[in-house]
PDB file of C-alpha atoms in Angstrom:
ATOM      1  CA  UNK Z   1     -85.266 -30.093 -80.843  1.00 92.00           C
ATOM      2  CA  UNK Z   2     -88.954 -29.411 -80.950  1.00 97.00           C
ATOM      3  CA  UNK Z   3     -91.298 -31.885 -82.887  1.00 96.00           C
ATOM      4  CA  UNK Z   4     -88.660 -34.337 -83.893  1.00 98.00           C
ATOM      5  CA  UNK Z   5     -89.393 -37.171 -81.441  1.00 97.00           C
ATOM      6  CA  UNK Z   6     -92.009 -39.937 -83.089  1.00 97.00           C
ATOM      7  CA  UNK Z   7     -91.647 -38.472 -86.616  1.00 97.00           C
ATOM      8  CA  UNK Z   8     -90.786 -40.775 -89.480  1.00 97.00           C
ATOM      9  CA  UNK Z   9     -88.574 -39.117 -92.401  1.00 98.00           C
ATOM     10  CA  UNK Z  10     -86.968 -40.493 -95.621  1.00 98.00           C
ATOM     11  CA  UNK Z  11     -83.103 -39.214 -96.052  1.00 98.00           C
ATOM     12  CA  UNK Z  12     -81.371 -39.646 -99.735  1.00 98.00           C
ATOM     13  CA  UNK Z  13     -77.410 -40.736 -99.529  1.00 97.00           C
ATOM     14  CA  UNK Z  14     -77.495 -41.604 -96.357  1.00 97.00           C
ATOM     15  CA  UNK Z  15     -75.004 -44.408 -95.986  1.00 96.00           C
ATOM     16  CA  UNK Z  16     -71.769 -41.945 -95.995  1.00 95.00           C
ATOM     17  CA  UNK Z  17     -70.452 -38.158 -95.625  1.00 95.00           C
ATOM     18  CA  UNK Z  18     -73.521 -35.529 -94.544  1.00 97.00           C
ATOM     19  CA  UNK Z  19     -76.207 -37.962 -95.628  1.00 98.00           C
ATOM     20  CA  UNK Z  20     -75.438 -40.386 -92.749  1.00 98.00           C
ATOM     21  CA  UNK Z  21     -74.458 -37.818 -90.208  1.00 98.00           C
ATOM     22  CA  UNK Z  22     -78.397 -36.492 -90.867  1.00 98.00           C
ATOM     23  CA  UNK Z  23     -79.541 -39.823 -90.212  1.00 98.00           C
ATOM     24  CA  UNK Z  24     -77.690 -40.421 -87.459  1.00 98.00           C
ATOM     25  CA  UNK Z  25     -78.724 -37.119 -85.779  1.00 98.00           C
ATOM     26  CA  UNK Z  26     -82.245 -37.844 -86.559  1.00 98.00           C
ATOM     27  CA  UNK Z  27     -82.350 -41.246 -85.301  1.00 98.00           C
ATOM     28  CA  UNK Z  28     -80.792 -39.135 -81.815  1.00 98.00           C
ATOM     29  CA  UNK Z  29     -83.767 -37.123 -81.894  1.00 98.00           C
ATOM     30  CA  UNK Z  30     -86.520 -40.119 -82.225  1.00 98.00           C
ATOM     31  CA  UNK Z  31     -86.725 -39.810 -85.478  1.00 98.00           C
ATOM     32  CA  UNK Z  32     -87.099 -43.526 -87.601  1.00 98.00           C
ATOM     33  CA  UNK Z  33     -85.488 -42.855 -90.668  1.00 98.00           C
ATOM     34  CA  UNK Z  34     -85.286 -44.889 -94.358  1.00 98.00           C
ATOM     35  CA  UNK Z  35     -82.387 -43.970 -95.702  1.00 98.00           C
ATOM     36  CA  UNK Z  36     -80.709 -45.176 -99.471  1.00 98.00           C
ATOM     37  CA  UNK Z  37     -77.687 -45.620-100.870  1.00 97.00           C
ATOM     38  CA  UNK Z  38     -75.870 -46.878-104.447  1.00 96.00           C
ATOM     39  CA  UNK Z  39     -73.596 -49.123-102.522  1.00 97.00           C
ATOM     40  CA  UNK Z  40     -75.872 -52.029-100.417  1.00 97.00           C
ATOM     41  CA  UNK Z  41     -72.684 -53.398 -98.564  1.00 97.00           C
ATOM     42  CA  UNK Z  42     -71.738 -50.447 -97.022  1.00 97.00           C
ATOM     43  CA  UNK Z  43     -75.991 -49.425 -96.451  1.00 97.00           C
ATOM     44  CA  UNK Z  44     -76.622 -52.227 -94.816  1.00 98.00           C
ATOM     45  CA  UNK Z  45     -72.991 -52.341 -92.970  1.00 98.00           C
ATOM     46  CA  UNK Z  46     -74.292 -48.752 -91.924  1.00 98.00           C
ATOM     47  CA  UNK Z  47     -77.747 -50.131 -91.022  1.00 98.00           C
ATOM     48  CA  UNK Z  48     -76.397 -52.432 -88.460  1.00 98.00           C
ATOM     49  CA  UNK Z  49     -74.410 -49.667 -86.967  1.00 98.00           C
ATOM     50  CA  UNK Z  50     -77.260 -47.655 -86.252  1.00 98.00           C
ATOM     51  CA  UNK Z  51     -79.660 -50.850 -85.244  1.00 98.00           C
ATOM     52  CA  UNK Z  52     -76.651 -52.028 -82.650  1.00 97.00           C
ATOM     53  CA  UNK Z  53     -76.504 -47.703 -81.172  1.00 97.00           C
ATOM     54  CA  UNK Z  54     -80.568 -46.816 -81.021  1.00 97.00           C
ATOM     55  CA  UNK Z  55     -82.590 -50.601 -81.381  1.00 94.00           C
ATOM     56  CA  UNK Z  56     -84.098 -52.479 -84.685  1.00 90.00           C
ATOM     57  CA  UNK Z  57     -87.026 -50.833 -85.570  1.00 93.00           C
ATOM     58  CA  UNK Z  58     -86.164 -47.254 -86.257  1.00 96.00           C
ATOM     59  CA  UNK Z  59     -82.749 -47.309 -88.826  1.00 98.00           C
ATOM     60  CA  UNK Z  60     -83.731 -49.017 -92.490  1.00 98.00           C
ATOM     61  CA  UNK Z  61     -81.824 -49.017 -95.280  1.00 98.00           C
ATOM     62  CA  UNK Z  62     -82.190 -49.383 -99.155  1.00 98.00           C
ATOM     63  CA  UNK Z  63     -80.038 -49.760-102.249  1.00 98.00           C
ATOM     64  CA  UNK Z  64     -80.936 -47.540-104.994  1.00 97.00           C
ATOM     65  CA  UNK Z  65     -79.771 -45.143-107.620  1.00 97.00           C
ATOM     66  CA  UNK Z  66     -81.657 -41.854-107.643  1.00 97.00           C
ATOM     67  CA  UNK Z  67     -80.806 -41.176-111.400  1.00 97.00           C
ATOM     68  CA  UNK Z  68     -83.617 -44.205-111.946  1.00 97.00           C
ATOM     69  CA  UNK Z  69     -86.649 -43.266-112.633  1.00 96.00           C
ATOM     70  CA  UNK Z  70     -88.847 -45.327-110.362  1.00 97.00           C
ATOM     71  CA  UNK Z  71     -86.802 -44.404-107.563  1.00 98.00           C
ATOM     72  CA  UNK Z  72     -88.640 -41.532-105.964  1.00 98.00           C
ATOM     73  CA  UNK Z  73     -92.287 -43.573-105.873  1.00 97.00           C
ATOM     74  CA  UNK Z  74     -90.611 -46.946-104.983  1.00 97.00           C
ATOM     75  CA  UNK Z  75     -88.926 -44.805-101.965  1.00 97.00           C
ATOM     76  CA  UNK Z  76     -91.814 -43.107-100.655  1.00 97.00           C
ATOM     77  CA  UNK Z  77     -93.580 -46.272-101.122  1.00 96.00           C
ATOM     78  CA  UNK Z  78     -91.505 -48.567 -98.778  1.00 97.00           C
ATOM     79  CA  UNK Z  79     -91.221 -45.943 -96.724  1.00 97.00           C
ATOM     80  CA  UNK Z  80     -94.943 -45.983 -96.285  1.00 94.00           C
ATOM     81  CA  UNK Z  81     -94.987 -49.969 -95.231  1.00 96.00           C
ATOM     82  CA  UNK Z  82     -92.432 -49.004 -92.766  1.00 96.00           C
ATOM     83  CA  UNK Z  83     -94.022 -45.573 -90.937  1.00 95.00           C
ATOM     84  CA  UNK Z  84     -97.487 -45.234 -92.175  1.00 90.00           C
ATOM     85  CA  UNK Z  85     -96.783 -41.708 -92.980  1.00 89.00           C
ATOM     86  CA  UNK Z  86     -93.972 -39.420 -93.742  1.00 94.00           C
ATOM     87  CA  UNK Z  87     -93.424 -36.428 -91.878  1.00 96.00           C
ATOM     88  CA  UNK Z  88     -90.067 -35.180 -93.323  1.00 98.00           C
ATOM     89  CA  UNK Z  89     -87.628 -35.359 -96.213  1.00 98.00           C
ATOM     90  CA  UNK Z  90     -84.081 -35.225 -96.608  1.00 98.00           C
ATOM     91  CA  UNK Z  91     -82.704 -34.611-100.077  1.00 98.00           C
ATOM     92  CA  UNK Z  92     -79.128 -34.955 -99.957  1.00 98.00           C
ATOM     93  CA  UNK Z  93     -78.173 -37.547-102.722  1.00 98.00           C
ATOM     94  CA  UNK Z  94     -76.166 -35.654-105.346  1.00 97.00           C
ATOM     95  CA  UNK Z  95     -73.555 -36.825-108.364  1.00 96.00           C
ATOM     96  CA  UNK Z  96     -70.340 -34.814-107.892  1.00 93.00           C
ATOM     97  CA  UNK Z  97     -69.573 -34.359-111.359  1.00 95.00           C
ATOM     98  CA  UNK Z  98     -67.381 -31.350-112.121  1.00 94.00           C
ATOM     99  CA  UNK Z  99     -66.740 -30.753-115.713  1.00 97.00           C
ATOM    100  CA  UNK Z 100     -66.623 -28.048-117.663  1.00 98.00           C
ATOM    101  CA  UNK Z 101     -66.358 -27.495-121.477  1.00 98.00           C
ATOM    102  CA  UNK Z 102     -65.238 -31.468-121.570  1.00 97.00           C
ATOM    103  CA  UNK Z 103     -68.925 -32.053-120.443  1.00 98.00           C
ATOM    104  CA  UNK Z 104     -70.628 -34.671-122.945  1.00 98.00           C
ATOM    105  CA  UNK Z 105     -74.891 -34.829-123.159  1.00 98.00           C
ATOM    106  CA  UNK Z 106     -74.194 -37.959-120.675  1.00 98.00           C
ATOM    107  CA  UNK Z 107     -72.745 -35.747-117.640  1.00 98.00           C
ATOM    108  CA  UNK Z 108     -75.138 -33.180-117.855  1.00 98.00           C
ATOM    109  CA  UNK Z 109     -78.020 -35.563-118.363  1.00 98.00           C
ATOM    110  CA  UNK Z 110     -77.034 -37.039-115.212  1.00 98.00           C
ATOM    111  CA  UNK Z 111     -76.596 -34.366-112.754  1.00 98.00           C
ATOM    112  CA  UNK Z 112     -79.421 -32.951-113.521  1.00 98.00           C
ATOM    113  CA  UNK Z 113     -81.273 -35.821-113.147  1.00 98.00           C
ATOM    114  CA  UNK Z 114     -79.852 -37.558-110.222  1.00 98.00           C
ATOM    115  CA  UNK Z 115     -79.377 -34.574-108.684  1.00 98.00           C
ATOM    116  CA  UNK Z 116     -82.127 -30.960-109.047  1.00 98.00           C
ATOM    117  CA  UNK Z 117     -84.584 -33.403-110.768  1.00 98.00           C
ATOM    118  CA  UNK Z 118     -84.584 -35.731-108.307  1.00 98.00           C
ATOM    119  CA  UNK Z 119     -85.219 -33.734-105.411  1.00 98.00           C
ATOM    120  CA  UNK Z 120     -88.278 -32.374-107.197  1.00 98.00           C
ATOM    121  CA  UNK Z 121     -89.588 -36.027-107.973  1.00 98.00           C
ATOM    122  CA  UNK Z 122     -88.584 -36.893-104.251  1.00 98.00           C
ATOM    123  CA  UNK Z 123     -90.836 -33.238-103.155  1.00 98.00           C
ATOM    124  CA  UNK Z 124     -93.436 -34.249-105.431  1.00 97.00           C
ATOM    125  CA  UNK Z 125     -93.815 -38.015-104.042  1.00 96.00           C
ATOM    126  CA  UNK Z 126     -94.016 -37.055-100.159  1.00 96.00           C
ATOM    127  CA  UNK Z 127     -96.378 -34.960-100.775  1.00 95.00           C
ATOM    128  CA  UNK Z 128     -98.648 -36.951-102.940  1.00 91.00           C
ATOM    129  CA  UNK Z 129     -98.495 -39.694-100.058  1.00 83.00           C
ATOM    130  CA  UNK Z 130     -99.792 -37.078 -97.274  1.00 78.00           C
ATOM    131  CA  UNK Z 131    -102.935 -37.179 -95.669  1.00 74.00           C
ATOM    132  CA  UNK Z 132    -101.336 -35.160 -92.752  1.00 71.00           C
ATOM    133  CA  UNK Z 133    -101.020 -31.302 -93.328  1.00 76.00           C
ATOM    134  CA  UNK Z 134     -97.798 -30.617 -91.967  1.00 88.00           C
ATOM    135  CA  UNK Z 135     -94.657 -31.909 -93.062  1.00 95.00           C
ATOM    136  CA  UNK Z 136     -90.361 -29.884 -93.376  1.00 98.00           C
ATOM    137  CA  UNK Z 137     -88.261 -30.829 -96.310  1.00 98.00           C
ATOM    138  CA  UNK Z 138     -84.600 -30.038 -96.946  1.00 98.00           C
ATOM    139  CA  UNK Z 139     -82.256 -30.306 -99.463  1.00 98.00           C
ATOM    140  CA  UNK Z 140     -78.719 -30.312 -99.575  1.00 98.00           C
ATOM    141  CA  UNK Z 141     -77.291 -27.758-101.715  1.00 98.00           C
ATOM    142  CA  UNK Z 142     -73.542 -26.104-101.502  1.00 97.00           C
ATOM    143  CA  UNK Z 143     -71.778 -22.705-102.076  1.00 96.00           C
ATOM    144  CA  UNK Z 144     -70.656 -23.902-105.187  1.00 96.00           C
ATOM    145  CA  UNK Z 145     -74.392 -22.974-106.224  1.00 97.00           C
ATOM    146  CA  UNK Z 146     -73.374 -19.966-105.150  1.00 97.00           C
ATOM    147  CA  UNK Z 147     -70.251 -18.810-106.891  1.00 96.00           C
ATOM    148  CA  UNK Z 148     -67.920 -19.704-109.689  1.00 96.00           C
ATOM    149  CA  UNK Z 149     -65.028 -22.172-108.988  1.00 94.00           C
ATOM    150  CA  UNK Z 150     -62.832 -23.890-111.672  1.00 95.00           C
ATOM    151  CA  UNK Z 151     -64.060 -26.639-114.228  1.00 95.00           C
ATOM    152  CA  UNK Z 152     -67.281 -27.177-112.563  1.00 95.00           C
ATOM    153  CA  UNK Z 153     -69.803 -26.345-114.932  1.00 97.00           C
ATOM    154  CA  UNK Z 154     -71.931 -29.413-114.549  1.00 98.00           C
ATOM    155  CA  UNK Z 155     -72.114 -29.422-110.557  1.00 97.00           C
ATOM    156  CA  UNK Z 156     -72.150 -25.558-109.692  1.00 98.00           C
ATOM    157  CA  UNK Z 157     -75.268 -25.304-112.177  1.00 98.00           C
ATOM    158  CA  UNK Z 158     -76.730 -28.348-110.769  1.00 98.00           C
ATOM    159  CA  UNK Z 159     -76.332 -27.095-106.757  1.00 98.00           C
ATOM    160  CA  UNK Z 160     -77.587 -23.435-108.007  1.00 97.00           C
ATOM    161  CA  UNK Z 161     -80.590 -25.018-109.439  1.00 98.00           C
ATOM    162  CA  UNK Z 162     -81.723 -26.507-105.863  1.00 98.00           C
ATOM    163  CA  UNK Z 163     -81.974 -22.903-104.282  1.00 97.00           C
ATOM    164  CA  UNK Z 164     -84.249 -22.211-107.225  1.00 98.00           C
ATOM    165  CA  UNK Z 165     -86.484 -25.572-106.466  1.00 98.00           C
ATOM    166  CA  UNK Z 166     -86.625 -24.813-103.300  1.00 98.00           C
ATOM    167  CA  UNK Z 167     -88.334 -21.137-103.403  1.00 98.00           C
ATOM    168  CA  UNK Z 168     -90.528 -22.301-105.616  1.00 98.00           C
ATOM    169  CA  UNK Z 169     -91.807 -25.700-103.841  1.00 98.00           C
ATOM    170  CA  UNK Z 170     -91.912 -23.865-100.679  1.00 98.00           C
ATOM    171  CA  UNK Z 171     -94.573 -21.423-102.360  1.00 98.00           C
ATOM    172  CA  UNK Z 172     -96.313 -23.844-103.523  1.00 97.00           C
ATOM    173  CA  UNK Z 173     -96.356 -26.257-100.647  1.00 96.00           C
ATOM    174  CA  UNK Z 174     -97.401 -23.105 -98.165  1.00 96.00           C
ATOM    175  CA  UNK Z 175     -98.565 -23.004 -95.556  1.00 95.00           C
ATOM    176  CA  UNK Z 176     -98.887 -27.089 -94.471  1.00 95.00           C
ATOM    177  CA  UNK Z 177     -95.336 -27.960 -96.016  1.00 97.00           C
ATOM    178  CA  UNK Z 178     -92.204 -25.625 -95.085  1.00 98.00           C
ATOM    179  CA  UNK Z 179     -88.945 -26.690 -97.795  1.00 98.00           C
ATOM    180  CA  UNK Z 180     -85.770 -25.239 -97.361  1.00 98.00           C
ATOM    181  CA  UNK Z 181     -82.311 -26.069 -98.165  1.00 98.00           C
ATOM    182  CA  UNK Z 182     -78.584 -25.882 -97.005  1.00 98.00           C
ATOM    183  CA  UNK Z 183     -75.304 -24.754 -98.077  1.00 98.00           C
ATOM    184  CA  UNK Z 184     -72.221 -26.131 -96.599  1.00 96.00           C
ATOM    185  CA  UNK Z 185     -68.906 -24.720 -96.951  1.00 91.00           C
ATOM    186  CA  UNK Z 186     -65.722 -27.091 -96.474  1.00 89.00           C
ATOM    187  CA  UNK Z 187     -66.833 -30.580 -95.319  1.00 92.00           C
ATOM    188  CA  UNK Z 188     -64.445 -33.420 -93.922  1.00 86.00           C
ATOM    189  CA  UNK Z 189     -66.128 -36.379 -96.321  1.00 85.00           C
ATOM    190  CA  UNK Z 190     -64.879 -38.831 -98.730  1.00 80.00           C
ATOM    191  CA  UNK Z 191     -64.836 -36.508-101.546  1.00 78.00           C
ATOM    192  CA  UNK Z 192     -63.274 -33.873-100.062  1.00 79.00           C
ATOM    193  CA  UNK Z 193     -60.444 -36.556 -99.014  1.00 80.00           C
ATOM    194  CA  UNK Z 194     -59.975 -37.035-102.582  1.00 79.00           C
ATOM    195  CA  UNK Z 195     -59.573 -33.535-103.499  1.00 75.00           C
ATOM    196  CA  UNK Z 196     -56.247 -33.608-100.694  1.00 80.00           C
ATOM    197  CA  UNK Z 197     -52.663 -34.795-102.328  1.00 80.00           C
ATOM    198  CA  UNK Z 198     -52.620 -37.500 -99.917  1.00 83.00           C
ATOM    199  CA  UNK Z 199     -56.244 -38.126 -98.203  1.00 81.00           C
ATOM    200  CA  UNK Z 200     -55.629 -36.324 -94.898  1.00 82.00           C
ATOM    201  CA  UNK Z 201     -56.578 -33.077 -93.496  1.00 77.00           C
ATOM    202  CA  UNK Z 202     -53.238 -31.668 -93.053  1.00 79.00           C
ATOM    203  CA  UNK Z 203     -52.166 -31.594 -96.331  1.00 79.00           C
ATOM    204  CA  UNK Z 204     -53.988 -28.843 -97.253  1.00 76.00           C
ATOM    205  CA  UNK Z 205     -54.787 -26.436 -94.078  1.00 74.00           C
ATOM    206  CA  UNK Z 206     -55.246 -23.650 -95.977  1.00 74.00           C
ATOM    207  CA  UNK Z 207     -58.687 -24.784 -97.711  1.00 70.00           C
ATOM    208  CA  UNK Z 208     -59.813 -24.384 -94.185  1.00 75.00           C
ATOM    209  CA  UNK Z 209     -57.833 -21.839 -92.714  1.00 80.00           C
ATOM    210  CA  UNK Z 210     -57.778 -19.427 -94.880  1.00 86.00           C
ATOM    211  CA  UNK Z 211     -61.072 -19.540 -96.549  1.00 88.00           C
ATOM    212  CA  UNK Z 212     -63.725 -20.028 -93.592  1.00 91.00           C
ATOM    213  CA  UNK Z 213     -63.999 -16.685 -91.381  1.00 93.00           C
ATOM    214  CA  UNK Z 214     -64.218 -19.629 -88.203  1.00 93.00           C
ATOM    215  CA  UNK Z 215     -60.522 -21.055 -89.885  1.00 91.00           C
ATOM    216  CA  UNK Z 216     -61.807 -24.653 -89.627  1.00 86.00           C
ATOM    217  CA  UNK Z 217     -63.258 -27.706 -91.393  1.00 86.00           C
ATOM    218  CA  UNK Z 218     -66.619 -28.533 -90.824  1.00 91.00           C
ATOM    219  CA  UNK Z 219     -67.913 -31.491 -89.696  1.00 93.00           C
ATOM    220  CA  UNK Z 220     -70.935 -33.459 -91.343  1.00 96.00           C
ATOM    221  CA  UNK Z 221     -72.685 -33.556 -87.823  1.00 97.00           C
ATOM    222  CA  UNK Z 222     -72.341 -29.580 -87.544  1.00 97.00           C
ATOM    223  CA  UNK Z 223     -74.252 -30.222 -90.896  1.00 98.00           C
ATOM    224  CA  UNK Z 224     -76.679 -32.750 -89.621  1.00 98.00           C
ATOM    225  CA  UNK Z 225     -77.580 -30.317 -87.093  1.00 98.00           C
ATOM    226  CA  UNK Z 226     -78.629 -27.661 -89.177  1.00 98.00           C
ATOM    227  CA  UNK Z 227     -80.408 -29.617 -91.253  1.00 98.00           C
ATOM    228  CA  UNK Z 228     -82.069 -31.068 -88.136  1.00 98.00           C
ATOM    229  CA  UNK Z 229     -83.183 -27.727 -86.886  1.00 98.00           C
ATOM    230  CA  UNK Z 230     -84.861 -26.691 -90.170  1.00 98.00           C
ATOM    231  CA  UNK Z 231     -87.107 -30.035 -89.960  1.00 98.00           C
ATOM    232  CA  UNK Z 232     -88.107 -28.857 -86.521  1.00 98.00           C
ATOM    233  CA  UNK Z 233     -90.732 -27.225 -84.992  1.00 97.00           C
ATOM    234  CA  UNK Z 234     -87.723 -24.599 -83.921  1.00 98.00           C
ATOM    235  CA  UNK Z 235     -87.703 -23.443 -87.340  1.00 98.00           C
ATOM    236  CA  UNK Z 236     -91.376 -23.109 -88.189  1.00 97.00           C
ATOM    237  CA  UNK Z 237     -91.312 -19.578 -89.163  1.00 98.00           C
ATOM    238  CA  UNK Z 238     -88.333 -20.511 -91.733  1.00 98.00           C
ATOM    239  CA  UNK Z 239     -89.444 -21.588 -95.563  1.00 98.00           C
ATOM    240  CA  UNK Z 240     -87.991 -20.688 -99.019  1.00 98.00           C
ATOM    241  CA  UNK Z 241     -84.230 -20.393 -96.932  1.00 98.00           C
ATOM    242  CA  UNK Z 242     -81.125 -21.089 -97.866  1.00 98.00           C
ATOM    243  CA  UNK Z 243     -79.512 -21.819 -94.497  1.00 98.00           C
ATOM    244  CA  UNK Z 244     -75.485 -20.999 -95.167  1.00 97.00           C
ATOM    245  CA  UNK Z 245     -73.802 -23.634 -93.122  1.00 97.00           C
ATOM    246  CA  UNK Z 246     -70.657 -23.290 -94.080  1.00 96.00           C
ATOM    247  CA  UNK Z 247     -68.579 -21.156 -91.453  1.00 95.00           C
ATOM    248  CA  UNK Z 248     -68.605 -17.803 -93.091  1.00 95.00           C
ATOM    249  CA  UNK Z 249     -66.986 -19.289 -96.485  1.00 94.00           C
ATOM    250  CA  UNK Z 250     -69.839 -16.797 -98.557  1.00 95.00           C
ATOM    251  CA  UNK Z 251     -69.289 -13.982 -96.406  1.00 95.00           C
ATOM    252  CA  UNK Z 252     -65.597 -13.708 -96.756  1.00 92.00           C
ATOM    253  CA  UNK Z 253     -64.794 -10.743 -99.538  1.00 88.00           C
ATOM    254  CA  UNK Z 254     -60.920 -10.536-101.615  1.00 85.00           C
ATOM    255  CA  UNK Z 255     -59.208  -9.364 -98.221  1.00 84.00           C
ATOM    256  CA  UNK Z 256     -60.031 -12.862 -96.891  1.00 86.00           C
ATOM    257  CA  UNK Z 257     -59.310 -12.875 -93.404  1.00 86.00           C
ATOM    258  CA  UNK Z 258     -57.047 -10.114 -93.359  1.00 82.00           C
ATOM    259  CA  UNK Z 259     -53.820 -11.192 -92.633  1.00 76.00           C
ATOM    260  CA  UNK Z 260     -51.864  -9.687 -95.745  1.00 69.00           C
ATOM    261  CA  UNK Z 261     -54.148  -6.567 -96.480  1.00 62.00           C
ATOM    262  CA  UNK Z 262     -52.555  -3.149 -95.424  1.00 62.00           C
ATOM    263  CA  UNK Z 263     -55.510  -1.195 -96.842  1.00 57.00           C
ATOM    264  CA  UNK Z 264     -59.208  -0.352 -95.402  1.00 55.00           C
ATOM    265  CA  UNK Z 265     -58.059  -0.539 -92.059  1.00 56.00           C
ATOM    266  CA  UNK Z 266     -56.149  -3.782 -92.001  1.00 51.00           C
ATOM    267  CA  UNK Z 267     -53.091  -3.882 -89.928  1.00 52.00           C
TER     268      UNK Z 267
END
């Protein structure tokens, strides 16, 4: 892709599930890439992956909770000593907290915070650091910020909230700074595993099958490379966008795919 090669970007979560599939993807490109993560084994485990596939100096990783506080500055900061200068941002870190009327002050304190809130501190600390004019961001949203699905007050609001953020960052960050975000559908990661009875893909086909107009699970790279494109120069008439990556999950209607209608033309 176009203007990837040489760039330096920051990329939130990235030591599992989409987060590391972006890094990975940009590190193909030429991108170097700082990436965090809660857990430091497995960061720095992941680190040494990425060091052994595409060299030492490009793949750095840091342990860090993006509910704290000093978080955003202290990331944008190392990432400074590493690159000199950011050129693009990855918000993808995000609590999965699904509750509903069970929800105490706590949980919705905290996905607010570690999630919408922090990609705004994250937007507002790249660009604060920037001396050069043009820069992507993107943020990792989902359809559940989209429509209603059981018990999941707390992270449905929360994902809604980033399509929000990003319309209005993009107007204010025009025309130097383009900031868009994605939605995936159905994603093969750790917590989707959980959400199976027993951890595997066939155990539950029809999540997939039946509720994708493509009939399949996506794959964090497929998301990586979405999220890849909107950084690039391919995408530099694209701002303010919520890309649907999710294999036609939000443009499926009641009749799904069809297959037990006998009205409106369905055979």
């Amino acid at each position: 892709m176009k203007g990837l090669q040489g760039r330096a970007a920051v990329v939130t979560g990235g030591s599992r599930g989409i987060g590391k599939a972006t890094v990975d993807r940009l590190l193909e490109e030429g991108v170097s890439v700082l990436f965090c993560g809660r857990n430091e084994q497995t960061g720095l485990a992941v680190q040494a992956a990425f060091r052994e596939k595409y060299g030492a100096d490009r793949a750095f990783f840091t342990a860090c909770d993006m509910e704290d506080k000093e978080t955003p500055a202290m990331l944008i900061a190392k990432a400074r000593e590493l690159f000199g200068e950011l050129d693009f941002l990855v918000n993808n870190a995000f609590p999965f907290t699904a509750k509903a009327l069970d929800a105490t002050y706590e949980d919705w304190i905290h996905v607010f915070m570690a999630g919408p809130a922090a990609y705004a501190r994250m937007i507002a600390e790249f660009v604060g650091q920037r001396k050069k004019k043009e820069g992507s961001i993107v943020c990792v949203s989902s359809i559940s910020g989209h429509i209603a699905q059981p018990l999941r007050w707390t992270y449905n609001a929360a994902k809604g909230a980033v399509k929000q953020l990003i319309r209005c960052a993009a107007l204010d960050l025009a025309p130097d700074i383009r900031v868009n975000c994605v939605s995936p559908g159905w994603v093969w990661t750790d917590e989707v595993a959980k959400a199976t009875p027993d951890g595997t893909r066939a155990s539950v086909p029809h999540a997939w099958e039946e509720y994708h107009i493509l009939q399949k699970l996506q794959e964090p790279d497929q998301i990586a490379a979405a999220i890849a494109f909107l950084l690039s120069d391919d995408a530099a008439v694209i701002t303010g966008h919520d890309l649907f990556a999710d294999s036609g999950y939000l443009a499926m209607g009641p009749e799904g795919l069809g297959k037990t209608a006998n009205f409106a033309g369905s055979k």
